[in-house]
CSV table of C-alpha atoms and ligand atoms in Angstrom, one decimal:
chain,number,residue,atom,x,y,z
A,1,MET,CA,115.9,126.7,106.0
A,2,ILE,CA,115.8,122.9,106.1
A,3,PHE,CA,119.1,121.0,106.9
A,4,PRO,CA,119.4,117.2,106.7
A,5,LEU,CA,119.9,115.7,110.1
A,6,MET,CA,120.1,112.0,109.3
A,7,LEU,CA,119.6,109.7,106.3
A,8,PHE,CA,119.0,106.0,106.7
A,9,ASN,CA,117.9,103.0,104.7
A,10,SER,CA,114.4,101.8,105.7
A,11,LEU,CA,115.7,98.2,105.8
A,12,ASP,CA,118.1,99.3,108.5
A,13,ARG,CA,115.2,100.8,110.4
A,14,LYS,CA,113.5,97.4,110.3
A,15,ALA,CA,116.7,95.7,111.6
A,16,TYR,CA,117.5,98.2,114.4
A,17,GLY,CA,114.1,99.7,115.2
A,18,ASN,CA,114.2,103.2,116.8
A,19,ARG,CA,117.7,102.6,118.0
A,20,ILE,CA,118.6,103.9,114.6
A,21,PHE,CA,118.0,107.4,116.0
A,22,ASP,CA,120.6,107.0,118.8
A,23,PRO,CA,123.4,109.0,117.0
A,24,VAL,CA,120.9,111.9,116.5
A,25,ILE,CA,119.8,111.7,120.2
A,26,SER,CA,123.4,111.8,121.4
A,27,GLU,CA,123.9,115.0,119.3
A,28,LEU,CA,120.7,116.5,120.7
A,29,ILE,CA,121.7,115.7,124.3
A,30,SER,CA,125.0,117.5,123.7
A,31,LEU,CA,123.3,120.5,122.1
A,32,GLU,CA,120.9,120.6,125.0
A,33,SER,CA,123.6,120.3,127.8
A,34,ASN,CA,126.7,121.8,126.3
A,35,GLY,CA,125.3,124.0,123.5
A,36,ILE,CA,127.5,125.8,121.0
A,37,THR,CA,129.9,128.5,122.1
A,38,PHE,CA,130.1,131.4,119.6
A,39,GLN,CA,131.9,134.7,120.3
A,40,ASP,CA,132.0,134.1,124.1
A,41,ARG,CA,128.3,133.2,124.2
A,42,THR,CA,126.9,129.7,124.5
A,43,ILE,CA,123.7,128.9,122.8
A,44,TYR,CA,121.7,125.9,124.0
A,45,PHE,CA,119.1,124.0,122.0
A,46,VAL,CA,116.0,122.1,122.7
A,47,LEU,CA,114.0,119.7,120.6
A,48,SER,CA,110.6,121.4,120.4
A,49,VAL,CA,108.6,119.1,118.1
A,50,CYS,CA,109.1,116.1,115.7
A,51,VAL,CA,107.1,116.5,112.5
A,52,GLY,CA,106.2,114.1,109.7
A,53,ASP,CA,103.2,112.2,108.3
A,54,ASN,CA,101.1,110.2,110.7
A,55,LYS,CA,102.7,106.8,110.2
A,56,GLY,CA,106.2,108.3,110.4
A,57,ILE,CA,105.5,110.3,113.6
A,58,ASN,CA,103.7,107.4,115.3
A,59,SER,CA,106.6,105.0,114.6
A,60,MET,CA,109.2,107.5,115.6
A,61,LEU,CA,107.5,108.2,118.9
A,62,GLY,CA,106.9,104.5,119.6
A,63,PHE,CA,103.1,104.4,119.0
A,64,THR,CA,101.5,101.8,116.8
A,65,GLU,CA,101.9,102.2,113.1
A,66,SER,CA,98.6,100.5,112.3
A,67,PHE,CA,95.6,102.9,112.0
A,68,SER,CA,93.2,99.9,112.0
A,69,SER,CA,94.3,98.9,115.6
A,70,ASN,CA,92.2,99.8,118.6
A,71,TYR,CA,94.4,102.5,120.2
A,72,TRP,CA,96.2,104.2,117.3
A,73,CYS,CA,95.8,107.8,118.3
A,74,ARG,CA,99.0,109.4,119.6
A,75,PHE,CA,97.0,112.2,121.4
A,76,CYS,CA,94.4,110.2,123.2
A,77,THR,CA,93.4,106.7,124.3
A,78,LEU,CA,89.9,106.4,122.9
A,79,LYS,CA,89.1,103.0,121.4
A,80,LYS,CA,88.7,102.8,117.6
A,81,ASP,CA,84.9,102.2,117.6
A,82,ILE,CA,84.5,105.3,119.8
A,83,LEU,CA,86.8,107.4,117.6
A,84,GLN,CA,84.7,106.6,114.6
A,85,LYS,CA,81.7,108.4,116.2
A,86,SER,CA,83.5,111.0,118.3
A,87,LEU,CA,82.5,114.6,117.5
A,88,THR,CA,84.7,116.4,120.1
A,89,GLU,CA,88.0,115.9,121.8
A,90,SER,CA,87.6,114.0,125.1
A,91,PRO,CA,89.9,115.7,127.6
A,92,SER,CA,89.7,112.8,130.1
A,93,TYR,CA,91.1,110.4,127.6
A,94,LEU,CA,94.2,112.5,126.5
A,95,ARG,CA,97.6,110.9,126.8
A,96,ASP,CA,99.8,112.4,129.5
A,97,LYS,CA,103.1,111.5,131.2
A,98,ARG,CA,101.3,109.7,134.0
A,99,ASN,CA,99.2,107.3,131.9
A,100,TYR,CA,102.0,106.9,129.4
A,101,GLU,CA,104.2,105.4,132.2
A,102,ILE,CA,101.4,103.1,133.3
A,103,HIS,CA,100.7,102.0,129.7
A,104,LEU,CA,104.4,101.4,129.1
A,105,LYS,CA,104.7,99.2,132.2
A,106,SER,CA,101.7,97.1,131.1
A,107,LYS,CA,103.6,96.1,128.0
A,108,SER,CA,100.4,95.6,126.1
A,109,SER,CA,100.6,97.5,122.8
A,110,LYS,CA,97.2,96.1,121.7
A,111,GLU,CA,95.5,97.7,124.8
A,112,THR,CA,97.5,101.0,124.9
A,113,GLY,CA,98.8,101.8,121.4
A,114,ILE,CA,102.4,102.1,122.8
A,115,VAL,CA,104.8,99.7,121.1
A,116,SER,CA,108.0,100.9,122.7
A,117,GLU,CA,109.2,103.8,124.8
A,118,CYS,CA,110.1,106.8,122.7
A,119,ASN,CA,113.9,107.2,122.5
A,120,PHE,CA,113.6,110.9,122.3
A,121,ASN,CA,112.1,111.0,125.9
A,122,VAL,CA,115.6,111.1,127.3
A,123,LEU,CA,115.8,114.7,126.1
A,124,ARG,CA,115.1,117.2,129.0
A,125,ASP,CA,112.4,119.2,127.3
A,126,PHE,CA,110.7,116.6,125.1
A,127,HIS,CA,108.1,113.9,125.6
A,128,ALA,CA,106.2,111.8,123.1
A,129,VAL,CA,102.8,112.8,124.6
A,130,GLU,CA,103.6,116.5,124.4
A,131,ASN,CA,104.7,116.4,120.7
A,132,TYR,CA,102.0,118.7,119.3
A,133,SER,CA,102.4,118.1,115.6
A,134,VAL,CA,99.8,117.3,112.9
A,135,ASP,CA,100.2,117.1,109.2
A,136,VAL,CA,97.5,119.2,107.4
A,137,MET,CA,99.0,118.1,104.0
A,138,HIS,CA,98.2,114.4,104.4
A,139,ASP,CA,95.3,114.8,106.8
A,140,ILE,CA,93.3,117.3,104.8
A,141,PHE,CA,94.5,117.8,101.2
A,142,GLU,CA,95.4,114.1,100.5
A,143,GLY,CA,92.9,112.8,103.0
A,144,ILE,CA,89.6,114.3,104.2
A,145,LEU,CA,89.2,116.8,101.3
A,146,ASN,CA,90.0,114.2,98.7
A,147,LEU,CA,87.5,111.8,100.3
A,148,GLU,CA,84.7,114.3,100.7
A,149,ILE,CA,85.0,115.9,97.3
A,150,SER,CA,84.9,112.4,95.8
A,151,LEU,CA,81.7,111.5,97.7
A,152,ILE,CA,80.1,114.9,96.9
A,153,ILE,CA,80.9,115.0,93.2
A,154,LEU,CA,80.0,111.3,92.7
A,155,SER,CA,76.6,111.9,94.4
A,156,TYR,CA,76.0,115.1,92.3
A,157,ILE,CA,76.7,113.1,89.1
A,158,ARG,CA,74.9,109.8,89.9
A,159,THR,CA,72.1,110.7,92.4
A,160,GLU,CA,71.2,114.4,92.2
A,161,LYS,CA,72.3,114.5,88.5
A,162,TYR,CA,73.3,118.2,88.7
A,163,PHE,CA,75.9,117.7,86.0
A,164,THR,CA,77.8,114.9,84.2
A,165,ILE,CA,81.4,113.9,84.5
A,166,ASP,CA,82.0,115.6,81.0
A,167,ASP,CA,80.3,118.8,82.2
A,168,ILE,CA,82.6,119.2,85.2
A,169,ASN,CA,85.7,118.1,83.2
A,170,ASN,CA,85.0,120.8,80.6
A,171,ARG,CA,84.9,123.4,83.3
A,172,ILE,CA,88.0,122.1,85.0
A,173,ASN,CA,89.8,122.2,81.6
A,174,PHE,CA,88.8,125.7,80.5
A,175,PHE,CA,89.0,127.4,83.9
A,176,ASP,CA,91.4,130.2,84.1
A,177,TYR,CA,93.6,129.4,87.2
A,178,GLY,CA,95.7,132.5,86.6
A,179,HIS,CA,99.5,132.7,86.8
A,180,ILE,CA,99.3,132.2,90.5
A,181,HIS,CA,97.9,128.7,90.4
A,182,ASN,CA,98.6,127.6,86.8
A,183,LEU,CA,101.5,125.4,87.9
A,184,ASN,CA,99.2,123.3,90.0
A,185,ARG,CA,96.1,123.3,87.7
A,186,PRO,CA,94.0,120.2,88.5
A,187,PRO,CA,93.8,117.4,85.8
A,188,GLN,CA,90.5,116.0,84.6
A,189,LEU,CA,88.5,113.9,87.0
A,190,CYS,CA,88.0,110.2,86.3
A,191,LEU,CA,84.8,108.4,87.3
A,192,ASP,CA,86.6,105.2,88.3
A,193,ASN,CA,88.7,107.2,90.8
A,194,LEU,CA,85.6,109.0,92.2
A,195,LYS,CA,84.0,105.5,92.7
A,196,THR,CA,87.1,104.4,94.7
A,197,LEU,CA,86.9,107.7,96.7
A,198,LYS,CA,90.4,108.7,95.7
A,199,ILE,CA,90.9,111.5,93.2
A,200,ARG,CA,94.5,111.3,91.8
A,201,TYR,CA,95.5,114.8,92.7
A,202,SER,CA,98.6,115.9,94.5
A,203,ALA,CA,98.1,118.0,97.7
A,204,SER,CA,98.9,121.2,95.7
A,205,GLU,CA,96.4,120.3,92.9
A,206,MET,CA,93.8,119.5,95.5
A,207,MET,CA,94.4,122.9,97.2
A,208,VAL,CA,93.8,124.7,93.9
A,209,PHE,CA,90.8,122.5,93.0
A,210,SER,CA,89.0,123.0,96.3
A,211,LYS,CA,89.8,126.7,96.3
A,212,TYR,CA,88.0,127.2,92.9
A,213,LEU,CA,85.4,124.4,93.1
A,214,GLY,CA,82.8,127.0,94.3
A,215,ILE,CA,83.2,129.0,91.1
A,216,ILE,CA,83.6,125.9,88.9
A,217,ILE,CA,80.3,124.2,89.9
A,218,GLY,CA,78.7,126.5,92.4
A,219,ASP,CA,76.0,127.8,89.9
A,220,TRP,CA,74.8,124.2,89.4
A,221,ILE,CA,74.1,123.6,93.1
A,222,PRO,CA,70.8,124.6,94.6
A,223,GLU,CA,70.8,126.7,97.7
A,224,ASN,CA,70.8,124.8,101.0
A,225,ASP,CA,72.1,121.6,99.4
A,226,SER,CA,73.3,119.6,102.5
A,227,LYS,CA,76.4,118.2,100.8
A,228,TRP,CA,77.4,121.6,99.6
A,229,GLU,CA,76.8,123.0,103.1
A,230,LEU,CA,79.2,120.3,104.4
A,231,PHE,CA,81.8,121.3,101.8
A,232,LYS,CA,81.4,125.0,102.8
A,233,ILE,CA,82.1,124.1,106.5
A,234,LEU,CA,85.2,122.2,105.5
A,235,MET,CA,86.4,125.2,103.5
A,236,GLU,CA,85.8,127.4,106.6
A,237,ILE,CA,87.9,125.0,108.6
A,238,ILE,CA,90.7,125.0,106.0
A,239,LYS,CA,90.7,128.8,106.0
A,240,ILE,CA,91.4,128.8,109.7
A,241,ILE,CA,94.0,126.1,109.7
A,242,LEU,CA,95.9,127.6,106.8
A,243,SER,CA,96.0,131.1,108.5
A,244,ASP,CA,99.3,132.6,109.4
A,245,SER,CA,98.0,134.0,112.6
A,246,ILE,CA,95.2,132.4,114.6
A,247,SER,CA,93.4,134.2,117.5
A,248,ASN,CA,91.8,132.4,120.5
A,249,SER,CA,88.3,133.2,119.1
A,250,MET,CA,89.3,131.6,115.8
A,251,ILE,CA,90.4,128.5,117.7
A,252,SER,CA,87.1,128.3,119.5
A,253,GLN,CA,85.3,128.8,116.1
A,254,LEU,CA,87.4,126.0,114.7
A,255,GLU,CA,86.3,123.6,117.5
A,256,ILE,CA,82.6,124.4,116.7
A,257,LEU,CA,83.1,124.0,113.0
A,258,ILE,CA,84.9,120.6,113.3
A,259,THR,CA,82.1,119.2,115.5
A,260,GLU,CA,79.4,120.5,113.1
A,261,HIS,CA,81.3,119.2,110.1
A,262,HIS,CA,81.8,115.7,111.5
A,263,LYS,CA,78.1,115.5,112.7
A,264,MET,CA,77.0,116.4,109.1
A,265,PHE,CA,79.4,114.0,107.5
A,266,VAL,CA,78.0,111.0,109.5
A,267,GLU,CA,74.4,112.1,109.0
A,268,ILE,CA,74.8,112.7,105.2
A,269,PHE,CA,77.0,109.8,104.2
A,270,GLN,CA,76.1,107.3,106.9
A,271,LEU,CA,79.8,106.4,107.2
A,272,PRO,CA,82.1,106.1,110.2
A,273,LEU,CA,84.6,108.9,110.7
A,274,ARG,CA,88.0,108.1,109.4
A,275,PRO,CA,91.2,108.3,111.5
A,276,LYS,CA,92.1,111.7,109.8
A,277,HIS,CA,88.7,113.0,110.8
A,278,HIS,CA,89.5,112.1,114.4
A,279,LEU,CA,93.0,113.8,114.2
A,280,MET,CA,91.2,117.0,113.3
A,281,LEU,CA,89.5,117.0,116.7
A,282,HIS,CA,93.0,117.5,118.2
A,283,TYR,CA,93.9,120.5,115.9
A,284,PRO,CA,92.6,123.2,118.2
A,285,ARG,CA,94.8,121.8,121.1
A,286,VAL,CA,97.8,121.6,118.8
A,287,ILE,CA,97.3,125.2,117.6
A,288,ARG,CA,97.0,126.4,121.2
A,289,ASN,CA,100.4,124.7,121.9
A,290,ILE,CA,102.5,125.4,118.8
A,291,GLY,CA,100.6,128.0,116.7
A,292,PRO,CA,99.7,127.9,113.0
A,293,LEU,CA,99.7,124.4,111.5
A,294,THR,CA,101.5,125.3,108.3
A,295,GLN,CA,104.7,125.6,110.4
A,296,VAL,CA,104.7,121.9,110.9
A,297,TRP,CA,103.0,120.4,107.8
A,298,SER,CA,104.9,118.1,105.4
A,299,MET,CA,104.6,120.4,102.4
A,300,ARG,CA,108.1,121.9,102.7
A,301,PHE,CA,109.7,118.6,103.8
A,302,GLU,CA,108.2,116.6,101.0
A,303,SER,CA,109.5,119.1,98.4
A,304,LYS,CA,113.0,118.8,100.0
A,305,HIS,CA,112.6,115.0,99.8
A,306,LYS,CA,112.3,115.4,96.0
A,307,VAL,CA,115.8,116.8,95.9
A,308,PHE,CA,117.2,113.8,97.7
A,309,LYS,CA,115.3,111.4,95.4
A,310,GLU,CA,116.7,113.2,92.3
A,311,ILE,CA,120.2,112.8,93.6
A,312,ALA,CA,119.6,109.1,94.4
A,313,ARG,CA,118.3,108.5,90.8
A,314,SER,CA,121.3,110.2,89.3
A,315,THR,CA,123.9,108.4,91.4
A,316,LYS,CA,125.2,105.0,90.1
A,317,SER,CA,127.1,104.1,93.3
A,318,ARG,CA,125.1,102.0,95.7
A,319,THR,CA,127.9,101.2,98.1
A,320,ASN,CA,126.7,103.7,100.7
A,321,ILE,CA,123.8,105.6,99.0
A,322,CYS,CA,123.0,107.7,102.1
A,323,LEU,CA,126.5,109.0,102.3
A,324,SER,CA,126.6,109.7,98.5
A,325,ILE,CA,123.3,111.7,98.8
A,326,LEU,CA,124.4,113.7,101.8
A,327,LYS,CA,127.8,114.6,100.3
A,328,ARG,CA,126.2,115.8,97.0
A,329,TYR,CA,123.5,117.6,98.8
A,330,THR,CA,125.9,119.4,101.2
A,331,LEU,CA,128.0,120.5,98.1
A,332,LYS,CA,124.8,121.8,96.5
A,333,GLN,CA,123.8,123.6,99.7
A,334,LYS,CA,127.3,125.2,99.9
A,335,THR,CA,126.9,126.5,96.3
A,336,ASP,CA,123.4,127.8,97.1
A,337,PHE,CA,124.7,129.8,100.1
A,338,GLU,CA,127.6,131.3,98.1
A,339,THR,CA,125.4,132.4,95.3
A,340,PHE,CA,122.4,133.5,97.5
A,341,ASN,CA,121.5,137.1,96.9
A,342,ILE,CA,119.1,138.3,99.5
A,343,SER,CA,118.1,141.5,97.5
A,344,GLN,CA,117.2,139.3,94.5
A,345,LYS,CA,115.2,137.0,96.8
A,346,ILE,CA,113.2,140.1,98.0
A,347,LYS,CA,112.6,141.7,94.6
A,348,SER,CA,113.5,141.0,91.0
A,349,PHE,CA,112.2,142.7,87.9
A,350,GLY,CA,110.8,141.8,84.5
A,351,PRO,CA,111.5,143.8,81.3
A,352,LYS,CA,111.2,147.6,81.4
A,353,ILE,CA,108.1,149.2,79.8
A,354,GLN,CA,108.4,152.4,77.9
A,355,ASN,CA,104.7,153.1,77.2
A,356,TYR,CA,103.5,153.6,80.7
A,357,SER,CA,100.6,155.9,81.5
A,358,GLN,CA,101.6,159.5,82.4
A,359,MET,CA,98.7,159.6,84.8
A,360,PHE,CA,100.4,157.3,87.3
A,361,LYS,CA,103.5,159.4,87.1
A,362,LYS,CA,101.3,162.3,88.2
A,363,LEU,CA,100.3,160.3,91.2
A,364,LEU,CA,103.9,160.3,92.3
A,365,ASN,CA,104.5,164.0,92.8
A,366,GLU,CA,107.2,163.5,95.3
A,367,ASP,CA,109.1,161.0,93.2
A,368,LYS,CA,109.6,161.6,89.4
A,369,ASP,CA,112.4,159.1,89.0
A,370,VAL,CA,110.3,156.0,88.6
A,371,GLU,CA,110.9,153.3,86.0
A,372,PHE,CA,108.1,150.9,84.9
A,373,TYR,CA,108.3,147.1,84.6
A,374,LYS,CA,106.2,144.3,83.1
A,375,TRP,CA,106.3,142.4,86.3
A,376,ILE,CA,108.1,142.4,89.7
A,377,SER,CA,108.7,139.5,92.0
A,378,PHE,CA,108.4,140.8,95.5
A,379,CYS,CA,109.0,138.5,98.4
A,380,ASN,CA,108.4,135.5,96.1
A,381,VAL,CA,105.0,136.9,94.9
A,382,ILE,CA,104.8,137.8,91.2
A,383,ILE,CA,102.9,141.0,90.7
A,384,LYS,CA,101.9,142.0,87.2
A,385,ALA,CA,99.0,143.7,85.3
A,386,ASN,CA,95.5,142.2,86.1
A,387,VAL,CA,96.6,140.6,89.3
A,388,VAL,CA,94.3,141.6,92.2
A,389,LEU,CA,95.8,142.8,95.4
A,390,GLU,CA,94.2,143.0,98.8
A,391,ILE,CA,94.6,146.6,99.9
A,392,GLY,CA,92.5,146.9,103.1
A,393,HIS,CA,89.3,146.2,104.9
A,394,ASN,CA,86.4,148.5,105.4
A,395,GLY,CA,85.1,146.7,108.5
A,396,GLU,CA,82.6,144.7,106.5
A,397,TYR,CA,84.4,143.5,103.4
A,398,THR,CA,88.0,143.1,102.2
A,399,GLN,CA,89.0,145.8,99.7
A,400,TYR,CA,90.8,145.0,96.5
A,401,GLY,CA,92.6,146.8,93.7
A,402,LEU,CA,93.3,145.6,90.1
A,403,VAL,CA,97.0,146.1,89.2
A,404,GLU,CA,97.6,148.1,86.1
A,405,GLU,CA,101.2,149.1,86.3
A,406,ILE,CA,104.3,148.5,88.4
A,407,GLY,CA,107.1,151.0,89.0
A,408,PHE,CA,110.3,151.1,90.9
A,409,SER,CA,112.2,154.2,92.2
A,410,LYS,CA,115.9,153.8,92.3
A,411,ALA,CA,116.1,157.0,94.4
A,412,ASN,CA,114.3,155.6,97.4
A,413,SER,CA,114.2,151.8,96.5
A,414,LYS,CA,110.4,151.8,96.7
A,415,VAL,CA,108.1,149.6,94.6
A,416,TYR,CA,105.0,151.4,93.5
A,417,VAL,CA,101.9,149.5,92.3
A,418,PHE,CA,99.3,151.4,90.4
A,419,LEU,CA,95.8,150.1,90.9
A,420,LYS,CA,92.3,150.6,89.7
A,421,LYS,CA,90.2,150.4,92.9
A,422,MET,CA,87.4,147.9,93.3
A,423,ASN,CA,84.2,148.1,95.3
A,424,THR,CA,83.3,144.9,97.1
A,425,LEU,CA,79.6,144.3,96.8
A,426,TYR,CA,79.0,141.1,98.7
A,427,TYR,CA,80.3,137.7,99.5
A,428,ASP,CA,78.8,134.9,97.3
A,429,CYS,CA,78.2,132.0,99.8
A,430,ASN,CA,77.6,129.4,97.1
A,431,ARG,CA,80.8,130.1,95.2
A,432,PHE,CA,83.0,131.2,98.1
A,433,CYS,CA,84.1,134.4,96.6
A,434,ASP,CA,83.8,138.2,96.8
A,435,ILE,CA,81.7,139.9,94.1
A,436,VAL,CA,83.4,143.2,93.2
A,437,GLU,CA,82.9,146.0,90.7
A,438,LEU,CA,85.7,148.1,89.2
A,439,ILE,CA,85.3,151.8,90.1
A,440,ASN,CA,86.8,154.7,88.2
A,441,GLU,CA,89.4,155.6,90.8
A,442,LYS,CA,93.1,155.1,90.6
A,443,GLN,CA,95.5,154.6,93.5
A,444,ALA,CA,99.2,154.2,93.9
A,445,ILE,CA,100.4,152.1,96.8
A,446,ILE,CA,103.9,151.4,98.0
A,447,LEU,CA,104.7,147.7,98.5
A,448,THR,CA,106.1,146.9,101.9
A,449,HIS,CA,107.7,143.7,103.3
A,450,GLY,CA,104.4,143.0,105.1
A,451,PHE,CA,102.2,140.2,104.0
A,452,ILE,CA,101.1,140.5,100.3
A,453,LYS,CA,97.9,138.7,99.3
A,454,THR,CA,97.2,138.2,95.6
A,455,TYR,CA,94.1,136.9,94.0
A,456,ASN,CA,92.8,136.0,90.5
A,457,LEU,CA,90.1,138.0,88.9
A,458,ILE,CA,87.6,135.7,87.4
A,459,HIS,CA,84.9,137.0,85.0
A,460,PHE,CA,81.7,135.0,85.5
A,461,ASN,CA,78.2,135.7,84.4
A,462,SER,CA,79.2,139.3,83.6
A,463,LEU,CA,80.2,139.9,87.3
A,464,ASN,CA,83.8,140.3,88.4
A,465,MET,CA,84.7,138.0,91.2
A,466,VAL,CA,87.7,137.9,93.4
A,467,LEU,CA,88.7,135.0,95.6
B,1,ZN,ZN1,92.8,111.1,119.6
């Protein structure tokens, strides 16, 4: 749940600087010291992390907003020309409270990257140099991934001539993204955008495009193509940083992959590493401190931002636009709370089906009172016929099942999914997908509130593939 804390006009920020946060800081000090007393218990609060895009975070914490300056990194004090070649994090150059104080006293922002003392440092448990927050959405999906896919596709079209712009656009157009990703299906590529190394995709479109790029063009790429190897490593990195739980061994693997990726990028494209490449070097440290990065990326906050922009556009009064937006948003939130139905949020059903197969009924010996539905939305995941569910792991490969029917028992409130089982044959390294075959074995599973992973089944070269 995201609540608005403060709204201000960017012109006021320019006039008042970071003093604009003073009212928020006073509130936070009170919450930290006095807390809130509720039913004879006092709950105290701490500010754990400030999140935002790189420019926003740097300016909020008092670091330089210019990423072309010499010491722009909020995590370390490496100089720009070193950052552009650096393949690993340099522990001896990390910012800490001690060097922060020295840099602050020197009052030389050009030599230290610190423009002003962070106002939030007055809070007991917060310090600008310990604010472990990075933004995967802007760093990766609107940054590195966009840049590298542009470079790779442009090279494949103009240098290697594996395909033409029309070839790839035809495949992008006719690709079946499935109901899971149809909302964010990527638009056609434009050669001019590729030349400027900026594909005009939103972060969500880029997520879908990169996920399926292996299947879209993988068969055109020869094995061991160095640029494709680079893209594969980047996708391995993304797999780890989007994980909901990350083990220590995964963090160590991430460090190795990032170094390998950066080394290859410099060798292949003969280009300096970008600021967002450098920020990736700090990802393992950030994960060790705060956990999975999707907890702090801008994706959720940006979508909330859209709501405020819609209210602003529909409000004619400009006397105090921030107040108008907050009032209307608070009323909307009140209505949302009053109409919120937790059971509907957990599961809702499509139309009932009369012509279900009796065979699945037989699988449910213990429960005869099952009704069948066209689809069910379970914990925000829509499950319907032909969706592939992850049902286990055999030690070597992930095991999948193809959904055929969905049933719900009112007697015990259980959701049953009836599947045709699949045998995972191997992992296709060039297309980043599991190759599976359907087997003549049915299975009924009970959906639980645990994590549900769904996939699209893509028919390709007469093989069934699951991502
Ligand atoms: Zn750094």
